[in-house]
mmCIF file of C-alpha atoms and ligand atoms in Angstrom:
data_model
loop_
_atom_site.group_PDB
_atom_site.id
_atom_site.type_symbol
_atom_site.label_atom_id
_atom_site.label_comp_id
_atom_site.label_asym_id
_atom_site.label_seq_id
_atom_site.Cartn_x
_atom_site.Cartn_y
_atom_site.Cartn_z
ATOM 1 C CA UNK A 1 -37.957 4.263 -170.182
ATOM 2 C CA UNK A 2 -40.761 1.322 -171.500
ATOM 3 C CA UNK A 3 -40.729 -1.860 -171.434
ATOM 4 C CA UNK A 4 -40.809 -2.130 -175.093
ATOM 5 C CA UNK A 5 -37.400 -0.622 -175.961
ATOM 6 C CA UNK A 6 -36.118 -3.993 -174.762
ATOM 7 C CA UNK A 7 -39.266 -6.649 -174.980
ATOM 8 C CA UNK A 8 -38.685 -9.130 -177.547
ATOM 9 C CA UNK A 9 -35.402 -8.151 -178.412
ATOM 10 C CA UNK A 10 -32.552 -10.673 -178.495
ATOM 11 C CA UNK A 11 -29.023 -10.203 -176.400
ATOM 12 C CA UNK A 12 -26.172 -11.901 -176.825
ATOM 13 C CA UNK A 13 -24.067 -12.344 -173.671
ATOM 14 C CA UNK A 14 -20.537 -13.766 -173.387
ATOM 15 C CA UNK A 15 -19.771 -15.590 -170.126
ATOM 16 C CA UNK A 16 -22.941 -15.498 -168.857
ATOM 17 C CA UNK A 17 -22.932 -18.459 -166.869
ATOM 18 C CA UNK A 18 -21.961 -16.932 -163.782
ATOM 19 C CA UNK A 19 -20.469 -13.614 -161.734
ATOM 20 C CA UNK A 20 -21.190 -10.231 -163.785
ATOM 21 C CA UNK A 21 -22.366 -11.844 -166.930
ATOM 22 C CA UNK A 22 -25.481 -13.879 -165.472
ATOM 23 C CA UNK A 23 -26.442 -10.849 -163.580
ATOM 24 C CA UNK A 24 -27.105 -8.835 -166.993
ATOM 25 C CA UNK A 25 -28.740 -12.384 -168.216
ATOM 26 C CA UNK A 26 -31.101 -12.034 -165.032
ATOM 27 C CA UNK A 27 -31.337 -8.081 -165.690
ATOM 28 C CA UNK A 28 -31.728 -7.958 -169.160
ATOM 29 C CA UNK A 29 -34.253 -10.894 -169.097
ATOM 30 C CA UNK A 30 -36.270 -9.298 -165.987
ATOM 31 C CA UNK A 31 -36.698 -6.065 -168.991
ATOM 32 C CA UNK A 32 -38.309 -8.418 -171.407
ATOM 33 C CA UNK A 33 -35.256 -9.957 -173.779
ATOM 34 C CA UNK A 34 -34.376 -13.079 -175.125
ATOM 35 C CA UNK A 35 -30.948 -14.431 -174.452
ATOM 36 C CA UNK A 36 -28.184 -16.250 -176.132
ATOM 37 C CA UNK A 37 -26.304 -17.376 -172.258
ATOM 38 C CA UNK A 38 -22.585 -18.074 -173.852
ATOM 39 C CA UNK A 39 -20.100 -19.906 -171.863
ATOM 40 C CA UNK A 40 -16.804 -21.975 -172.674
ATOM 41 C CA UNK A 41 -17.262 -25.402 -171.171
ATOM 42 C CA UNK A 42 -19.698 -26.991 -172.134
ATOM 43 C CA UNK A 43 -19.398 -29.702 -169.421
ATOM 44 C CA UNK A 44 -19.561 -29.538 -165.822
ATOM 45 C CA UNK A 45 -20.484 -27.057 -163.293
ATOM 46 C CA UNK A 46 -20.763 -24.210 -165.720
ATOM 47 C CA UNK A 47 -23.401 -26.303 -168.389
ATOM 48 C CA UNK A 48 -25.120 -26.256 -165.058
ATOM 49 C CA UNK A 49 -25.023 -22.845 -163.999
ATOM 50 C CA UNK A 50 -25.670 -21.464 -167.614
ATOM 51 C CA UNK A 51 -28.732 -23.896 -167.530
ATOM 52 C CA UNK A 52 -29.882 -22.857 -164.717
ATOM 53 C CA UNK A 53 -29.482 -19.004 -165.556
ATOM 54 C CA UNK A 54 -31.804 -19.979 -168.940
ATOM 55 C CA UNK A 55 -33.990 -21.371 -166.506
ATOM 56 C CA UNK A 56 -34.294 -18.087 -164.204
ATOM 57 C CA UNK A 57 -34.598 -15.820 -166.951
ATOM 58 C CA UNK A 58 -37.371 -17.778 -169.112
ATOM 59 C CA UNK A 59 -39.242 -17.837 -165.566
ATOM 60 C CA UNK A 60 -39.409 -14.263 -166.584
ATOM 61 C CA UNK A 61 -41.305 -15.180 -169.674
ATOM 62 C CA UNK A 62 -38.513 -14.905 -172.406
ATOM 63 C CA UNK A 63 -36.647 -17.623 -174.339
ATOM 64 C CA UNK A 64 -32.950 -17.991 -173.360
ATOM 65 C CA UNK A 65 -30.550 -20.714 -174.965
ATOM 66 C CA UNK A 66 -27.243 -21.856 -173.611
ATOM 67 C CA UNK A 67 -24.053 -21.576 -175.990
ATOM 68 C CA UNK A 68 -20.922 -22.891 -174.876
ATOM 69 C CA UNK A 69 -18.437 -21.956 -177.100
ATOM 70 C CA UNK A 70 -14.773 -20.287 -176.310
ATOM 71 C CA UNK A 71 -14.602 -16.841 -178.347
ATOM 72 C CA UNK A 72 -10.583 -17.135 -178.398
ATOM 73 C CA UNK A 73 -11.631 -19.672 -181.533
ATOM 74 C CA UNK A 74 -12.599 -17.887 -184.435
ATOM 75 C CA UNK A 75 -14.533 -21.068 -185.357
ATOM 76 C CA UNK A 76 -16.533 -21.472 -182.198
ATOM 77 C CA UNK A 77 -17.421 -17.833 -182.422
ATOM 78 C CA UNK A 78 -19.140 -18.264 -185.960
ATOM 79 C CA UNK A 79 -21.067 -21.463 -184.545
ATOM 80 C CA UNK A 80 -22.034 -19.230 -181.430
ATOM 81 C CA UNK A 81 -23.573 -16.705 -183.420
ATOM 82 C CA UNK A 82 -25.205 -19.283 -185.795
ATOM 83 C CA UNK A 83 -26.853 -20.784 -183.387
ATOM 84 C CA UNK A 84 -28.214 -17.572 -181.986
ATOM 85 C CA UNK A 85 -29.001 -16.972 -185.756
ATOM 86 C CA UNK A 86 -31.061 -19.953 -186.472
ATOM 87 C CA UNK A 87 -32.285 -19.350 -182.817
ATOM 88 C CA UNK A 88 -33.772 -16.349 -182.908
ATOM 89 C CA UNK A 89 -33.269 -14.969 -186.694
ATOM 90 C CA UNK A 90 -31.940 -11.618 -184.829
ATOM 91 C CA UNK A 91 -30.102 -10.137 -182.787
ATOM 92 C CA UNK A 92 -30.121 -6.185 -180.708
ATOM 93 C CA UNK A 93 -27.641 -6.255 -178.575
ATOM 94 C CA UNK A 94 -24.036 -7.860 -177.870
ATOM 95 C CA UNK A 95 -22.275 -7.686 -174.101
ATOM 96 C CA UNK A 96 -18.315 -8.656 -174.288
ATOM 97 C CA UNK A 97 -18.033 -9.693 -170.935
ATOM 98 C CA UNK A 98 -15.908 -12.954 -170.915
ATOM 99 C CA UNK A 99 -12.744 -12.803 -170.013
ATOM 100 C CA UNK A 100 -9.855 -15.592 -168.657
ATOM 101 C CA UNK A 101 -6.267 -14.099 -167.835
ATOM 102 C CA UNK A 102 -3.532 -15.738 -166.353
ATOM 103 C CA UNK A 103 -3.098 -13.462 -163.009
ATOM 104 C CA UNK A 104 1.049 -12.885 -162.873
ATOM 105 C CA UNK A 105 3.943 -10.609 -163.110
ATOM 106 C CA UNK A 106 4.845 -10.161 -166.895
ATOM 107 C CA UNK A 107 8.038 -11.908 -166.184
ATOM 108 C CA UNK A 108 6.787 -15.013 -165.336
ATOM 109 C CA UNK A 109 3.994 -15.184 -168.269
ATOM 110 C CA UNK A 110 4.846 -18.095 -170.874
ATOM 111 C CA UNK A 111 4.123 -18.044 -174.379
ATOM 112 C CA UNK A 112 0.671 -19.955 -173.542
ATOM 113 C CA UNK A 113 0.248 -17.570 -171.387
ATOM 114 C CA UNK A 114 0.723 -14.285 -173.259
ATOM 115 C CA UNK A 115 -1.663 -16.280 -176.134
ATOM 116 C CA UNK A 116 -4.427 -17.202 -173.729
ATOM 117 C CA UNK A 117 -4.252 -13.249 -172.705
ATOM 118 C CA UNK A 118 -4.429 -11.856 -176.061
ATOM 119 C CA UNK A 119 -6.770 -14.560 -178.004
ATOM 120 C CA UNK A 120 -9.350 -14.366 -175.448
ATOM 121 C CA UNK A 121 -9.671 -10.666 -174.203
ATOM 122 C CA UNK A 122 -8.451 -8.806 -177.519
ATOM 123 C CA UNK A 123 -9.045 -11.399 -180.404
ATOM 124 C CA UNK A 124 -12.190 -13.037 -178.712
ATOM 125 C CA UNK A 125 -14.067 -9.815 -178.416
ATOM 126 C CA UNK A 126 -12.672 -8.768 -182.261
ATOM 127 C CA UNK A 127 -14.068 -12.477 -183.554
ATOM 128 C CA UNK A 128 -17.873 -11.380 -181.557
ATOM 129 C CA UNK A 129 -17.769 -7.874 -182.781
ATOM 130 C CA UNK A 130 -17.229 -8.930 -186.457
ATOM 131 C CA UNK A 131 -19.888 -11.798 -186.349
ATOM 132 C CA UNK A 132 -22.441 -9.198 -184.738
ATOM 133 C CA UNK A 133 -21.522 -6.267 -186.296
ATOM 134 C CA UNK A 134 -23.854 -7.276 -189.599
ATOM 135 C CA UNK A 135 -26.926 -9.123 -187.877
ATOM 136 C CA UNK A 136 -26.986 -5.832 -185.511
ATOM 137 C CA UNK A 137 -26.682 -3.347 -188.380
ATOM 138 C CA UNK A 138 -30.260 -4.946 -189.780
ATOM 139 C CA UNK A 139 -32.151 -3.089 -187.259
ATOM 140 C CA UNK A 140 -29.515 -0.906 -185.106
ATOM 141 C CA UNK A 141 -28.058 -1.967 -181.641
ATOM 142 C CA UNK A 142 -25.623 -2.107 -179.130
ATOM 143 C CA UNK A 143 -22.559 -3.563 -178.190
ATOM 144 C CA UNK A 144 -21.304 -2.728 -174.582
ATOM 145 C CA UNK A 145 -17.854 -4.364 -173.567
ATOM 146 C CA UNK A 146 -17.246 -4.975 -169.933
ATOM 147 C CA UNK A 147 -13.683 -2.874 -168.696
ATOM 148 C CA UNK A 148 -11.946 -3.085 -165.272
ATOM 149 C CA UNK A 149 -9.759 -0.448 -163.164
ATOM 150 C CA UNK A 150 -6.481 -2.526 -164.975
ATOM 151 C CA UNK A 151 -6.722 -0.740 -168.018
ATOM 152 C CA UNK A 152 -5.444 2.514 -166.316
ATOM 153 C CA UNK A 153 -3.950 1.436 -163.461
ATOM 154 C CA UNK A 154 -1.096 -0.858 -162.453
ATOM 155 C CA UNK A 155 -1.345 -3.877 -160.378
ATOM 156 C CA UNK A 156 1.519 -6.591 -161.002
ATOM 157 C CA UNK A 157 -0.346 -9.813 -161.246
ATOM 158 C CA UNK A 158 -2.976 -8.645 -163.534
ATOM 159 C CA UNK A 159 -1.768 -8.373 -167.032
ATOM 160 C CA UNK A 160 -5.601 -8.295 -168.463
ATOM 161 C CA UNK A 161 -5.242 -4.806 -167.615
ATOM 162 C CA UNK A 162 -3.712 -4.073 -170.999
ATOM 163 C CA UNK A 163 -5.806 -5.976 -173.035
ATOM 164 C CA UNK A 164 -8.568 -4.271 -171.298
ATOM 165 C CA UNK A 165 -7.078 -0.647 -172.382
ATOM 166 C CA UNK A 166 -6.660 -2.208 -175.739
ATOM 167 C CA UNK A 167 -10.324 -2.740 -175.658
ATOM 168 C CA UNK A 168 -11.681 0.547 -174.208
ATOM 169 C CA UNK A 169 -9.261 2.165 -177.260
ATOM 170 C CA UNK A 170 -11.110 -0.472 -179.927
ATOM 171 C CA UNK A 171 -14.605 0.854 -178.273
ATOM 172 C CA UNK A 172 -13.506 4.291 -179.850
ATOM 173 C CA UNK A 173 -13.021 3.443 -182.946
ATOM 174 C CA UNK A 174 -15.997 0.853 -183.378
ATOM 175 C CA UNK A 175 -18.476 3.432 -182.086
ATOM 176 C CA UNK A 176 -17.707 5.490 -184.410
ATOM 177 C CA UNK A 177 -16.843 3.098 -187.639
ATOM 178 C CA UNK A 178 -20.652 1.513 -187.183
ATOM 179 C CA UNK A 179 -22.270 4.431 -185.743
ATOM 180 C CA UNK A 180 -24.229 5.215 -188.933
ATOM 181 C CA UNK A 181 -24.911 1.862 -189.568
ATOM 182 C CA UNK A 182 -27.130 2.343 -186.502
ATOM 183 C CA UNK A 183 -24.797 0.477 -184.022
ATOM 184 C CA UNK A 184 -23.911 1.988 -180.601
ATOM 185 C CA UNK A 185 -20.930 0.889 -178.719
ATOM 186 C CA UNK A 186 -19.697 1.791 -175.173
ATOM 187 C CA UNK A 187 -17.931 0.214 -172.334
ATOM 188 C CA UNK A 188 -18.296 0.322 -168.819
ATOM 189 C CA UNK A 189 -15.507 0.138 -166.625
ATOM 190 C CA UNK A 190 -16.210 -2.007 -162.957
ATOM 191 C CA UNK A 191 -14.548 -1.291 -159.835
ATOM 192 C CA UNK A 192 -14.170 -4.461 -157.456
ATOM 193 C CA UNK A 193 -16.553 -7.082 -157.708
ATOM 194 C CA UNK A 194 -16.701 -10.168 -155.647
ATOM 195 C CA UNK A 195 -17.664 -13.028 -158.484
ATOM 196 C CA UNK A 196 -15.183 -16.366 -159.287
ATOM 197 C CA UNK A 197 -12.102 -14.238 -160.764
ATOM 198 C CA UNK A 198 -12.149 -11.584 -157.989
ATOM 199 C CA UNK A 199 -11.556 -14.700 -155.401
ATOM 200 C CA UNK A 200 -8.307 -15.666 -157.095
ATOM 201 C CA UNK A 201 -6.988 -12.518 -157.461
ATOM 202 C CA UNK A 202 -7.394 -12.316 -153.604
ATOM 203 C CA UNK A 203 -5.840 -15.723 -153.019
ATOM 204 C CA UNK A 204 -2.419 -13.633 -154.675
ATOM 205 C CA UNK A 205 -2.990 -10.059 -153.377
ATOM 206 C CA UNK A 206 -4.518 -11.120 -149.790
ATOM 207 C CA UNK A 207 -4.271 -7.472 -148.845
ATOM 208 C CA UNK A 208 -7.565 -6.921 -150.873
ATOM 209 C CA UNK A 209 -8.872 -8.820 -148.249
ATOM 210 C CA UNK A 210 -8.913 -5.455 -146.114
ATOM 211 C CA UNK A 211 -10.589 -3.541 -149.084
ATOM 212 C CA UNK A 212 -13.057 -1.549 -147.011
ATOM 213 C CA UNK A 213 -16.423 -2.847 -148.079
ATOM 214 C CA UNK A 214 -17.724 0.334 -149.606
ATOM 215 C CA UNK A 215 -15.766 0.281 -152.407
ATOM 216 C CA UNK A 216 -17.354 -3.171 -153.629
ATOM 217 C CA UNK A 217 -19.918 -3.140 -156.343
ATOM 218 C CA UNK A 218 -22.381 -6.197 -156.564
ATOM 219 C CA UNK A 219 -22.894 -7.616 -160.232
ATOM 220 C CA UNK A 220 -26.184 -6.253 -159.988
ATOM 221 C CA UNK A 221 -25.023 -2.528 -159.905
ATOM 222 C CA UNK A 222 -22.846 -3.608 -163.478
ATOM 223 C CA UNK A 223 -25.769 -5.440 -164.827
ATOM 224 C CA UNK A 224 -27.746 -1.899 -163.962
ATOM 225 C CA UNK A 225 -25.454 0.022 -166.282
ATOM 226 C CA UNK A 226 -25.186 -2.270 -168.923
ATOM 227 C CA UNK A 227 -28.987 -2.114 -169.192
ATOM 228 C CA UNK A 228 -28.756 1.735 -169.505
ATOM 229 C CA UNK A 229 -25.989 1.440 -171.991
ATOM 230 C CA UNK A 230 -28.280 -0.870 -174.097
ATOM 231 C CA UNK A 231 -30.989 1.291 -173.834
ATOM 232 C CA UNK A 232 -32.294 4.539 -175.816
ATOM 233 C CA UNK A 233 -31.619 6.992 -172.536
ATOM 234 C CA UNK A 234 -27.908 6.214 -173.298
ATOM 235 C CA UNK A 235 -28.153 7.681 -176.988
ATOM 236 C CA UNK A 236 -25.862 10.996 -176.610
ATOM 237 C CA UNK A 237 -23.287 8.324 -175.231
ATOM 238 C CA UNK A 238 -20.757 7.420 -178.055
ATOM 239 C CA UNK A 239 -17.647 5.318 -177.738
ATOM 240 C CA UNK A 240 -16.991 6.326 -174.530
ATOM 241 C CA UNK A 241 -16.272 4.060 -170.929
ATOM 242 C CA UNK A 242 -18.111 4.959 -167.833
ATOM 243 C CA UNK A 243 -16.232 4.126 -164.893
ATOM 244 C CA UNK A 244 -18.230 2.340 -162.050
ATOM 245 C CA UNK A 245 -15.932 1.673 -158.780
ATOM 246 C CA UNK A 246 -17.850 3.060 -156.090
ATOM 247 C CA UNK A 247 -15.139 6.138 -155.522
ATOM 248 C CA UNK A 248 -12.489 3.906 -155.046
ATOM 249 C CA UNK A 249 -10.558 5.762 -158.377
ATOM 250 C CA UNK A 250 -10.793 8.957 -156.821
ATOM 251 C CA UNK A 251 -8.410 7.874 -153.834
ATOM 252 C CA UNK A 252 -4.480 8.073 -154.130
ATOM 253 C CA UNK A 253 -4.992 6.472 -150.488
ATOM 254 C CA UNK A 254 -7.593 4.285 -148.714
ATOM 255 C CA UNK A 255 -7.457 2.678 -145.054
ATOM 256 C CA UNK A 256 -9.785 0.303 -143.764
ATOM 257 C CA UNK A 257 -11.807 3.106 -142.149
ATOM 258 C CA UNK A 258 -12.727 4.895 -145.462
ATOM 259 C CA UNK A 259 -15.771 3.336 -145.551
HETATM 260 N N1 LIG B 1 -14.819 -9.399 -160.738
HETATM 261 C C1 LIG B 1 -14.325 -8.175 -160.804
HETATM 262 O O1 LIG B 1 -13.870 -7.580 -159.784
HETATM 263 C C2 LIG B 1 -14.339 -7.428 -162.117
HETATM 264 C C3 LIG B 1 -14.096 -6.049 -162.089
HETATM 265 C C4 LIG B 1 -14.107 -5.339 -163.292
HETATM 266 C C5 LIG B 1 -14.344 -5.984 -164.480
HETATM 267 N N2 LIG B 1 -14.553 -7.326 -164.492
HETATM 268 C C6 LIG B 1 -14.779 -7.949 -165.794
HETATM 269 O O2 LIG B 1 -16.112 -8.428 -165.841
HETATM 270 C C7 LIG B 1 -16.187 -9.560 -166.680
HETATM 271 C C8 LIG B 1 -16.803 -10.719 -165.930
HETATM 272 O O3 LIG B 1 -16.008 -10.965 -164.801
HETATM 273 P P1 LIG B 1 -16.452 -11.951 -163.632
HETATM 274 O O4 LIG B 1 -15.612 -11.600 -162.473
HETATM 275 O O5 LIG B 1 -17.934 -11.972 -163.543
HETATM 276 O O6 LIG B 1 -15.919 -13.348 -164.247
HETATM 277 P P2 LIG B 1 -16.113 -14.849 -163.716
HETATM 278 O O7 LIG B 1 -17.006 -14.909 -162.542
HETATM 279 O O8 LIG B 1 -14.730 -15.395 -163.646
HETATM 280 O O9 LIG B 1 -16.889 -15.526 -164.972
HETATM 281 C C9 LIG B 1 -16.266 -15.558 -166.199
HETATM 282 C C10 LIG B 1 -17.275 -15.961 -167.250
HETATM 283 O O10 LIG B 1 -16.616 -15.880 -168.525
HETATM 284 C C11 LIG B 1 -16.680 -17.149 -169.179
HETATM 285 N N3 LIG B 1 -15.495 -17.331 -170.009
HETATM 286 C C12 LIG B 1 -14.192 -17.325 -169.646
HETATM 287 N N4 LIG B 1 -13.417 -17.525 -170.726
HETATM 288 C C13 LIG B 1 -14.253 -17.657 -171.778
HETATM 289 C C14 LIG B 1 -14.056 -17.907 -173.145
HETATM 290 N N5 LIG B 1 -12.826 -18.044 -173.648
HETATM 291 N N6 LIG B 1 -15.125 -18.016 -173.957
HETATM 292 C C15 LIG B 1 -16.380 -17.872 -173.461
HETATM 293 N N7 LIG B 1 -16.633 -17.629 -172.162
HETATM 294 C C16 LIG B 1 -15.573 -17.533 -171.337
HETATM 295 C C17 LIG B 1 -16.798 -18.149 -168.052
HETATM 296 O O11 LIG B 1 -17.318 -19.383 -168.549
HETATM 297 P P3 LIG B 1 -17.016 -20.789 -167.780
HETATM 298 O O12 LIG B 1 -17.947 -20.800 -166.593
HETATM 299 O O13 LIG B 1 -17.332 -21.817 -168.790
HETATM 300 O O14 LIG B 1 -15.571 -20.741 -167.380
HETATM 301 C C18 LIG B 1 -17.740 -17.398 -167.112
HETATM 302 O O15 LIG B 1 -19.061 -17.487 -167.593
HETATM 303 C C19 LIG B 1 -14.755 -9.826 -167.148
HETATM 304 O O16 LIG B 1 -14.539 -9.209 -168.387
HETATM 305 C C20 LIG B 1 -13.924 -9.156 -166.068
HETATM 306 O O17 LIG B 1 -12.635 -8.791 -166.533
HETATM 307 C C21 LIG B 1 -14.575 -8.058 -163.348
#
């Protein structure tokens, strides 16, 4: 594939101040495109770490603005994408990759709870989509949202896992609603990977600490994909979620000699 189906193009990434999101930043900016690095606070360690991931990736030679903003805000969502607007006057391609869950039974989940679930994994993508949806359609692009193993299989403390299969279903019908506007939209759906959110889900299911380390994927390997996805080798690919977990899906059973 060239260099110039991505050079010069402009990518919006949500929560791409660290983990899986700053790996596509570093990927996608490594190919050649311009970056809109979103995050939600503004302060702190992650206005640092998004700065510094703008910093990396315009190293590269491309521009790359951070944008903290929290996409469970409809409001914040339409600054985000103004400022990438008035930014860059375009935009190619959108990666729904934030995400912030409460990780409990659904017993224990309080109303904030069950609203902090919903507004930022199902309504925050929705709010991005519907904001991108008419700058891509100007010159055709692509949306990939980021899935995990929770949206078909069930593990207690992780309630995203719905909102997730909510998602891969909304993938469906979005690839195909804006397909002839020139839009492509897929997801891809990570196995295990060791970023900030996979340590506290280990801190309540310590047995993942025997997870044979094979069936870990680096944020690299997801950036890899999402690059694919993006790209014009992933045309025939409509609406559909590609599942990346290393094998570990294919196992009713693992032991700590699998690798
Ligand atoms: N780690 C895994 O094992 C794994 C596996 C499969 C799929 N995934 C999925 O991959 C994606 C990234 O996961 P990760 O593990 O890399 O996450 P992470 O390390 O916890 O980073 C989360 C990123 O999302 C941002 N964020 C959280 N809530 C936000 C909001 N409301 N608005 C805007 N940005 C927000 C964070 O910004 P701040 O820094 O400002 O908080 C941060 O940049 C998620 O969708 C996750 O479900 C992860």
């Amino acid at each position: 594939m060239s260099e110039s189906d991505y050079k010069d193009k402009v990518a919006l990434i949500t929560g791409a101040s660290r983990g899986i999101g700053a790996a596509v930043a570093r990927r996608l900016a490594r190919a050649g495109v311009n970056l809109v690095v979103n995050h939600r606070e503004g302060r702190g360690r992650s206005g640092k770490l998004a700065e510094e991931v703008c910093r990396e990736a315009e190293s590269e030679g491309v521009r790359a603005i951070p944008v903290p903003a929290d996409i469970s805000s409809k409001k914040s969502v339409e600054e985000l994408f103004s400022q990438a607007e008035e930014a860059f006057g375009r935009l190619d391609f959108l990666v729904l990759n934030a995400a912030r869950a409460p990780f409990k039974p659904w017993e224990k989940l309080l109303e904030r709870d069950l609203r902090l679930l919903v507004e930022t994994n199902f309504l925050g993508n929705v709010f991005c989509m519907q904001q991108a949806l008419p700058r891509l359609s100007r010159q055709g692009g692509a949306v990939v949202f980021v899935s995990s193993l929770g949206s078909r299989f069930f593990n207690q403390d992780y309630p995203l896992g719905t909102m997730k299969a909510a998602m891969e279903s909304a993938v469906k019908y979005w690839a195909e609603s804006y397909w002839k506007e020139g839009v492509s939209v897929n997801a891809v759906c990570a196995g295990l990977v060791k970023t900030d959110s996979f340590k506290t889900l280990r801190m309540i299911q310590p047995e993942l600490e025997n997870m044979p380390e094979r069936f870990f994927l680096s944020p690299e390997e997801v950036a890899d994909i999402i690059h694919y996805l993006i790209g014009p080798a992933s045309r025939a690919i409509c609406g559909q979620t590609l599942i990346a977990d290393k094998g570990i899906s294919n196992r009713l059973h693992w032991s700590t000699s699998s690798g």
